[in-house]
């Protein structure tokens, strides 16, 4: 029997809990958490992601300021803005929506955000904390994947996990989180030989390759848990789709997530969790 895990439902429940928690903050700490999102230019996917983040803030009661800047914004201007936000005692979280225009160096921007306000968990200090198991901010999508697995009490310890994709944002950090939970982890990628056979060994298969409908039934073990991180356009229908061919694969799985309504909403929910975490550290300093 297959269970389709709804990240949307899990998110809705977590957001209700966070809303109640945030409502108690003004009395306890004298103010609400504040997230500042910076969007440069008008890449349609980025505009849509940023709207999702704004709506989540509104839903939970987190103060939100989205700063929309033109494509021509210079790196120096962006660095100055980040410096001002780093020093603003009423700002708890700073997120610069990626990708950035080509004339802005992404690493310089990520490095400029104060690690304590880096709600994405992308700053080298937070990345190092993850790998060294020190306290820090976890990246949102990997954190959301683990929360999805935990929501169904899916055992991770001792399981074979295969992560397809090795990005800094998803593949690498989720592999580390799975390893920390005592899974045996394989990171597969575009140069992996016999990719189908490798995927077929997985008790837990995480698809984060960015290729529409890439994972087919012959790559999935009977009873596997399949988590789809892809956000793609179906080349035939133009509709949003994942890296997993859901209809083709689902009957073989014990648990599977869908796109949309799976990991996407959980990523934003974890961003809200990180914002609250940064706020609490900030007000308790
Ligand atoms: N662009 C696509 N995903 C992300 C994300 O998680 N954070 C940021 N800042 N930009 C993104």
mmCIF file of C-alpha atoms and ligand atoms in Angstrom:
data_model
loop_
_atom_site.group_PDB
_atom_site.id
_atom_site.type_symbol
_atom_site.label_atom_id
_atom_site.label_comp_id
_atom_site.label_asym_id
_atom_site.label_seq_id
_atom_site.Cartn_x
_atom_site.Cartn_y
_atom_site.Cartn_z
ATOM 1 C CA UNK A 1 0.000 0.000 0.000
ATOM 2 C CA UNK A 2 1.293 3.426 -0.949
ATOM 3 C CA UNK A 3 0.911 6.494 1.245
ATOM 4 C CA UNK A 4 1.226 9.839 -0.512
ATOM 5 C CA UNK A 5 2.737 12.208 2.052
ATOM 6 C CA UNK A 6 1.245 15.689 1.839
ATOM 7 C CA UNK A 7 3.855 18.304 2.615
ATOM 8 C CA UNK A 8 1.053 20.815 2.272
ATOM 9 C CA UNK A 9 -0.939 19.295 5.141
ATOM 10 C CA UNK A 10 2.123 18.834 7.330
ATOM 11 C CA UNK A 11 3.071 22.443 6.609
ATOM 12 C CA UNK A 12 -0.407 23.701 7.469
ATOM 13 C CA UNK A 13 -0.243 21.966 10.868
ATOM 14 C CA UNK A 14 3.254 23.241 11.616
ATOM 15 C CA UNK A 15 2.275 26.769 10.564
ATOM 16 C CA UNK A 16 -0.687 26.741 12.960
ATOM 17 C CA UNK A 17 1.652 25.768 15.808
ATOM 18 C CA UNK A 18 4.090 28.511 14.818
ATOM 19 C CA UNK A 19 1.284 31.091 14.613
ATOM 20 C CA UNK A 20 0.299 30.343 18.221
ATOM 21 C CA UNK A 21 3.962 30.519 19.276
ATOM 22 C CA UNK A 22 4.542 33.849 17.471
ATOM 23 C CA UNK A 23 1.407 35.375 19.034
ATOM 24 C CA UNK A 24 3.013 34.946 22.446
ATOM 25 C CA UNK A 25 6.213 36.815 21.480
ATOM 26 C CA UNK A 26 5.195 40.494 21.887
ATOM 27 C CA UNK A 27 4.253 39.893 25.527
ATOM 28 C CA UNK A 28 7.379 37.840 26.197
ATOM 29 C CA UNK A 29 9.964 39.694 24.138
ATOM 30 C CA UNK A 30 8.351 43.028 23.275
ATOM 31 C CA UNK A 31 8.243 42.468 19.523
ATOM 32 C CA UNK A 32 7.588 40.087 16.610
ATOM 33 C CA UNK A 33 10.201 38.262 14.496
ATOM 34 C CA UNK A 34 11.142 40.019 11.247
ATOM 35 C CA UNK A 35 12.338 38.482 7.986
ATOM 36 C CA UNK A 36 13.754 40.594 5.157
ATOM 37 C CA UNK A 37 13.768 39.040 1.692
ATOM 38 C CA UNK A 38 15.766 40.650 -1.108
ATOM 39 C CA UNK A 39 14.727 39.989 -4.692
ATOM 40 C CA UNK A 40 16.866 41.321 -7.533
ATOM 41 C CA UNK A 41 15.193 41.488 -10.943
ATOM 42 C CA UNK A 42 12.058 39.618 -11.975
ATOM 43 C CA UNK A 43 12.926 35.993 -12.735
ATOM 44 C CA UNK A 44 9.404 34.447 -12.762
ATOM 45 C CA UNK A 45 10.359 31.430 -10.587
ATOM 46 C CA UNK A 46 12.044 33.712 -8.026
ATOM 47 C CA UNK A 47 9.045 36.080 -7.972
ATOM 48 C CA UNK A 48 6.778 33.119 -7.275
ATOM 49 C CA UNK A 49 9.041 31.710 -4.500
ATOM 50 C CA UNK A 50 9.264 35.124 -2.845
ATOM 51 C CA UNK A 51 5.461 35.498 -2.903
ATOM 52 C CA UNK A 52 5.202 32.093 -1.189
ATOM 53 C CA UNK A 53 7.576 33.287 1.525
ATOM 54 C CA UNK A 54 5.631 36.543 2.012
ATOM 55 C CA UNK A 55 2.351 34.649 2.311
ATOM 56 C CA UNK A 56 3.817 32.243 4.866
ATOM 57 C CA UNK A 57 5.011 35.191 6.983
ATOM 58 C CA UNK A 58 1.528 36.713 6.848
ATOM 59 C CA UNK A 59 -0.056 33.347 7.760
ATOM 60 C CA UNK A 60 2.175 32.948 10.826
ATOM 61 C CA UNK A 61 2.376 36.573 11.941
ATOM 62 C CA UNK A 62 6.081 37.098 11.191
ATOM 63 C CA UNK A 63 6.896 40.635 10.044
ATOM 64 C CA UNK A 64 8.073 40.620 6.446
ATOM 65 C CA UNK A 65 9.750 43.176 4.268
ATOM 66 C CA UNK A 66 10.453 42.147 0.693
ATOM 67 C CA UNK A 67 12.919 44.512 -0.914
ATOM 68 C CA UNK A 68 12.543 44.377 -4.696
ATOM 69 C CA UNK A 69 15.491 45.833 -6.570
ATOM 70 C CA UNK A 70 16.136 46.240 -10.290
ATOM 71 C CA UNK A 71 18.259 43.793 -12.305
ATOM 72 C CA UNK A 72 20.945 46.533 -12.668
ATOM 73 C CA UNK A 73 21.575 46.731 -8.905
ATOM 74 C CA UNK A 74 25.341 46.593 -8.324
ATOM 75 C CA UNK A 75 27.163 44.206 -6.022
ATOM 76 C CA UNK A 76 28.345 47.181 -3.939
ATOM 77 C CA UNK A 77 24.755 48.403 -3.494
ATOM 78 C CA UNK A 78 23.605 44.964 -2.428
ATOM 79 C CA UNK A 79 26.523 44.582 0.006
ATOM 80 C CA UNK A 80 25.670 47.973 1.536
ATOM 81 C CA UNK A 81 22.033 46.925 1.983
ATOM 82 C CA UNK A 82 23.080 43.643 3.642
ATOM 83 C CA UNK A 83 25.427 45.527 5.946
ATOM 84 C CA UNK A 84 22.576 47.827 7.021
ATOM 85 C CA UNK A 85 20.286 44.831 7.657
ATOM 86 C CA UNK A 86 23.040 42.998 9.578
ATOM 87 C CA UNK A 87 23.207 46.008 11.885
ATOM 88 C CA UNK A 88 19.444 46.510 12.213
ATOM 89 C CA UNK A 89 18.509 45.224 15.663
ATOM 90 C CA UNK A 90 14.881 44.686 14.594
ATOM 91 C CA UNK A 91 15.789 42.335 11.715
ATOM 92 C CA UNK A 92 16.163 38.657 12.648
ATOM 93 C CA UNK A 93 16.502 36.989 9.262
ATOM 94 C CA UNK A 94 17.938 38.006 5.874
ATOM 95 C CA UNK A 95 17.332 36.032 2.687
ATOM 96 C CA UNK A 96 18.700 36.966 -0.725
ATOM 97 C CA UNK A 97 16.723 35.102 -3.375
ATOM 98 C CA UNK A 98 18.939 33.113 -5.749
ATOM 99 C CA UNK A 99 19.956 33.034 -8.540
ATOM 100 C CA UNK A 100 21.467 36.510 -8.702
ATOM 101 C CA UNK A 101 22.179 38.399 -11.936
ATOM 102 C CA UNK A 102 25.512 37.343 -13.489
ATOM 103 C CA UNK A 103 27.318 40.590 -12.578
ATOM 104 C CA UNK A 104 26.857 39.874 -8.839
ATOM 105 C CA UNK A 105 29.107 37.297 -7.177
ATOM 106 C CA UNK A 106 26.857 34.921 -5.276
ATOM 107 C CA UNK A 107 29.531 33.774 -2.817
ATOM 108 C CA UNK A 108 30.410 37.360 -1.824
ATOM 109 C CA UNK A 109 26.746 38.028 -1.073
ATOM 110 C CA UNK A 110 26.194 34.837 0.942
ATOM 111 C CA UNK A 111 29.410 35.482 2.877
ATOM 112 C CA UNK A 112 28.273 39.025 3.719
ATOM 113 C CA UNK A 113 25.109 37.939 5.537
ATOM 114 C CA UNK A 114 25.624 37.730 9.293
ATOM 115 C CA UNK A 115 25.590 33.960 10.065
ATOM 116 C CA UNK A 116 23.137 34.538 12.940
ATOM 117 C CA UNK A 117 20.641 36.059 10.442
ATOM 118 C CA UNK A 118 21.296 33.581 7.618
ATOM 119 C CA UNK A 119 17.875 31.897 7.606
ATOM 120 C CA UNK A 120 18.812 29.909 4.455
ATOM 121 C CA UNK A 121 21.738 28.234 6.244
ATOM 122 C CA UNK A 122 23.962 28.980 3.224
ATOM 123 C CA UNK A 123 26.749 30.959 4.968
ATOM 124 C CA UNK A 124 30.048 28.997 5.193
ATOM 125 C CA UNK A 125 29.857 29.187 9.007
ATOM 126 C CA UNK A 126 26.451 27.473 9.026
ATOM 127 C CA UNK A 127 27.593 24.958 6.410
ATOM 128 C CA UNK A 128 30.628 24.131 8.576
ATOM 129 C CA UNK A 129 28.381 23.784 11.645
ATOM 130 C CA UNK A 130 26.308 21.180 9.809
ATOM 131 C CA UNK A 131 29.365 19.139 8.840
ATOM 132 C CA UNK A 132 30.963 19.439 12.295
ATOM 133 C CA UNK A 133 27.679 18.815 14.152
ATOM 134 C CA UNK A 134 27.872 22.171 15.895
ATOM 135 C CA UNK A 135 24.833 24.376 16.580
ATOM 136 C CA UNK A 136 23.903 26.397 13.505
ATOM 137 C CA UNK A 137 21.131 27.065 11.022
ATOM 138 C CA UNK A 138 20.143 24.147 8.799
ATOM 139 C CA UNK A 139 19.239 24.697 5.129
ATOM 140 C CA UNK A 140 15.470 24.659 4.639
ATOM 141 C CA UNK A 141 14.885 21.957 2.013
ATOM 142 C CA UNK A 142 17.073 19.277 3.677
ATOM 143 C CA UNK A 143 15.506 20.110 7.044
ATOM 144 C CA UNK A 144 12.035 19.825 5.461
ATOM 145 C CA UNK A 145 12.869 16.407 3.983
ATOM 146 C CA UNK A 146 13.855 15.028 7.391
ATOM 147 C CA UNK A 147 10.694 16.523 8.956
ATOM 148 C CA UNK A 148 8.588 14.823 6.254
ATOM 149 C CA UNK A 149 10.218 11.443 7.004
ATOM 150 C CA UNK A 150 9.806 11.956 10.757
ATOM 151 C CA UNK A 151 6.158 12.967 10.373
ATOM 152 C CA UNK A 152 5.428 9.400 9.258
ATOM 153 C CA UNK A 153 7.896 7.810 11.700
ATOM 154 C CA UNK A 154 9.850 6.428 8.755
ATOM 155 C CA UNK A 155 12.919 4.698 10.117
ATOM 156 C CA UNK A 156 16.169 6.180 8.824
ATOM 157 C CA UNK A 157 18.725 4.369 10.986
ATOM 158 C CA UNK A 158 20.388 1.466 9.206
ATOM 159 C CA UNK A 159 18.550 2.135 5.929
ATOM 160 C CA UNK A 160 20.155 2.524 2.519
ATOM 161 C CA UNK A 161 19.539 6.087 1.379
ATOM 162 C CA UNK A 162 20.377 7.179 -2.151
ATOM 163 C CA UNK A 163 20.444 10.899 -2.876
ATOM 164 C CA UNK A 164 20.401 11.734 -6.585
ATOM 165 C CA UNK A 165 22.005 15.164 -6.937
ATOM 166 C CA UNK A 166 24.950 16.808 -5.191
ATOM 167 C CA UNK A 167 24.013 20.481 -4.937
ATOM 168 C CA UNK A 168 25.135 22.654 -2.036
ATOM 169 C CA UNK A 169 21.495 23.535 -1.331
ATOM 170 C CA UNK A 170 19.940 20.041 -1.266
ATOM 171 C CA UNK A 171 21.989 16.963 -2.248
ATOM 172 C CA UNK A 172 25.039 17.439 -0.047
ATOM 173 C CA UNK A 173 23.334 18.721 3.122
ATOM 174 C CA UNK A 174 20.478 16.174 3.053
ATOM 175 C CA UNK A 175 23.092 13.433 2.668
ATOM 176 C CA UNK A 176 24.802 14.686 5.829
ATOM 177 C CA UNK A 177 21.512 14.876 7.744
ATOM 178 C CA UNK A 178 20.662 11.298 6.705
ATOM 179 C CA UNK A 179 24.156 10.155 7.696
ATOM 180 C CA UNK A 180 23.722 11.840 11.093
ATOM 181 C CA UNK A 181 20.580 9.737 11.513
ATOM 182 C CA UNK A 182 22.655 6.615 10.826
ATOM 183 C CA UNK A 183 21.517 5.859 7.283
ATOM 184 C CA UNK A 184 24.034 4.369 4.857
ATOM 185 C CA UNK A 185 24.160 7.104 2.255
ATOM 186 C CA UNK A 186 25.111 7.050 -1.416
ATOM 187 C CA UNK A 187 25.294 10.299 -3.368
ATOM 188 C CA UNK A 188 24.574 9.642 -7.034
ATOM 189 C CA UNK A 189 24.874 12.172 -9.853
ATOM 190 C CA UNK A 190 25.034 12.661 -13.607
ATOM 191 C CA UNK A 191 28.328 10.724 -13.902
ATOM 192 C CA UNK A 192 27.234 7.766 -11.749
ATOM 193 C CA UNK A 193 27.561 4.485 -13.634
ATOM 194 C CA UNK A 194 24.556 2.153 -13.535
ATOM 195 C CA UNK A 195 22.403 4.847 -11.961
ATOM 196 C CA UNK A 196 19.249 2.723 -12.189
ATOM 197 C CA UNK A 197 20.867 -0.115 -10.216
ATOM 198 C CA UNK A 198 22.210 2.300 -7.601
ATOM 199 C CA UNK A 199 18.762 3.899 -7.155
ATOM 200 C CA UNK A 200 17.175 0.479 -6.950
ATOM 201 C CA UNK A 201 19.219 -0.283 -3.817
ATOM 202 C CA UNK A 202 17.564 2.580 -1.961
ATOM 203 C CA UNK A 203 15.194 2.104 0.952
ATOM 204 C CA UNK A 204 14.945 5.898 0.900
ATOM 205 C CA UNK A 205 15.387 7.596 -2.475
ATOM 206 C CA UNK A 206 15.796 11.373 -2.576
ATOM 207 C CA UNK A 207 15.459 12.824 -6.084
ATOM 208 C CA UNK A 208 17.141 16.221 -6.392
ATOM 209 C CA UNK A 209 18.488 16.249 -9.939
ATOM 210 C CA UNK A 210 16.373 18.937 -11.588
ATOM 211 C CA UNK A 211 15.308 16.717 -14.498
ATOM 212 C CA UNK A 212 11.567 16.413 -15.151
ATOM 213 C CA UNK A 213 10.121 12.903 -14.534
ATOM 214 C CA UNK A 214 13.642 11.409 -14.470
ATOM 215 C CA UNK A 215 13.030 8.658 -11.892
ATOM 216 C CA UNK A 216 11.065 5.782 -13.419
ATOM 217 C CA UNK A 217 9.610 2.591 -12.018
ATOM 218 C CA UNK A 218 12.641 0.473 -12.995
ATOM 219 C CA UNK A 219 14.854 2.656 -10.729
ATOM 220 C CA UNK A 220 12.795 2.070 -7.593
ATOM 221 C CA UNK A 221 12.880 -0.861 -5.172
ATOM 222 C CA UNK A 222 9.553 -2.385 -4.159
ATOM 223 C CA UNK A 223 8.460 -0.708 -0.897
ATOM 224 C CA UNK A 224 10.932 2.201 -1.120
ATOM 225 C CA UNK A 225 10.267 5.666 0.309
ATOM 226 C CA UNK A 226 10.578 8.219 -2.512
ATOM 227 C CA UNK A 227 11.043 11.930 -1.809
ATOM 228 C CA UNK A 228 10.780 14.255 -4.795
ATOM 229 C CA UNK A 229 12.628 17.566 -4.482
ATOM 230 C CA UNK A 230 12.368 18.532 -8.158
ATOM 231 C CA UNK A 231 10.635 21.692 -9.306
ATOM 232 C CA UNK A 232 10.452 21.452 -13.089
ATOM 233 C CA UNK A 233 8.132 22.178 -15.957
ATOM 234 C CA UNK A 234 6.756 19.147 -17.738
ATOM 235 C CA UNK A 235 8.121 19.595 -21.288
ATOM 236 C CA UNK A 236 4.876 18.276 -22.804
ATOM 237 C CA UNK A 237 2.187 19.906 -20.665
ATOM 238 C CA UNK A 238 4.096 22.925 -19.327
ATOM 239 C CA UNK A 239 2.767 22.070 -15.855
ATOM 240 C CA UNK A 240 4.847 21.964 -12.670
ATOM 241 C CA UNK A 241 6.351 18.505 -12.126
ATOM 242 C CA UNK A 242 8.998 16.788 -10.055
ATOM 243 C CA UNK A 243 12.091 14.695 -10.778
ATOM 244 C CA UNK A 244 10.001 11.555 -10.220
ATOM 245 C CA UNK A 245 7.498 10.188 -12.699
ATOM 246 C CA UNK A 246 4.854 9.964 -9.951
ATOM 247 C CA UNK A 247 2.189 7.986 -11.824
ATOM 248 C CA UNK A 248 4.770 5.518 -13.129
ATOM 249 C CA UNK A 249 6.486 5.012 -9.761
ATOM 250 C CA UNK A 250 3.867 5.400 -7.030
ATOM 251 C CA UNK A 251 2.503 1.835 -6.842
ATOM 252 C CA UNK A 252 5.962 0.487 -6.108
ATOM 253 C CA UNK A 253 6.555 2.754 -3.115
ATOM 254 C CA UNK A 254 5.541 2.583 0.539
ATOM 255 C CA UNK A 255 5.633 6.381 0.861
ATOM 256 C CA UNK A 256 6.013 9.042 -1.818
ATOM 257 C CA UNK A 257 5.768 12.842 -2.031
ATOM 258 C CA UNK A 258 4.118 14.707 -4.870
ATOM 259 C CA UNK A 259 5.003 17.847 -6.827
ATOM 260 C CA UNK A 260 3.424 20.296 -6.187
ATOM 261 C CA UNK A 261 2.291 19.940 -2.566
ATOM 262 C CA UNK A 262 5.226 17.900 -1.278
ATOM 263 C CA UNK A 263 8.651 19.204 -0.301
ATOM 264 C CA UNK A 264 8.040 22.748 -1.691
ATOM 265 C CA UNK A 265 5.683 23.905 1.080
ATOM 266 C CA UNK A 266 7.924 22.255 3.685
ATOM 267 C CA UNK A 267 10.915 24.285 2.476
ATOM 268 C CA UNK A 268 9.036 27.508 3.178
ATOM 269 C CA UNK A 269 7.737 26.168 6.497
ATOM 270 C CA UNK A 270 11.328 25.399 7.545
ATOM 271 C CA UNK A 271 12.320 28.922 6.526
ATOM 272 C CA UNK A 272 9.701 30.169 8.989
ATOM 273 C CA UNK A 273 11.096 27.805 11.666
ATOM 274 C CA UNK A 274 14.590 29.141 11.020
ATOM 275 C CA UNK A 275 13.341 32.734 11.266
ATOM 276 C CA UNK A 276 11.770 31.987 14.658
ATOM 277 C CA UNK A 277 14.977 30.223 15.755
ATOM 278 C CA UNK A 278 17.089 33.252 14.754
ATOM 279 C CA UNK A 279 14.618 35.600 16.494
ATOM 280 C CA UNK A 280 14.757 33.608 19.756
ATOM 281 C CA UNK A 281 18.574 33.582 19.752
ATOM 282 C CA UNK A 282 18.570 37.297 18.896
ATOM 283 C CA UNK A 283 16.187 38.389 21.686
ATOM 284 C CA UNK A 284 17.858 36.143 24.228
ATOM 285 C CA UNK A 285 21.362 37.488 23.459
HETATM 286 N N1 LIG B 1 16.428 29.863 -4.959
HETATM 287 C C1 LIG B 1 15.941 28.611 -5.073
HETATM 288 N N2 LIG B 1 15.866 28.024 -3.862
HETATM 289 C C2 LIG B 1 16.318 28.924 -2.962
HETATM 290 C C3 LIG B 1 16.457 28.920 -1.551
HETATM 291 O O1 LIG B 1 16.193 27.937 -0.856
HETATM 292 N N3 LIG B 1 16.949 30.073 -0.990
HETATM 293 C C4 LIG B 1 17.295 31.146 -1.731
HETATM 294 N N4 LIG B 1 17.779 32.210 -1.093
HETATM 295 N N5 LIG B 1 17.163 31.190 -3.047
HETATM 296 C C5 LIG B 1 16.677 30.085 -3.647
#
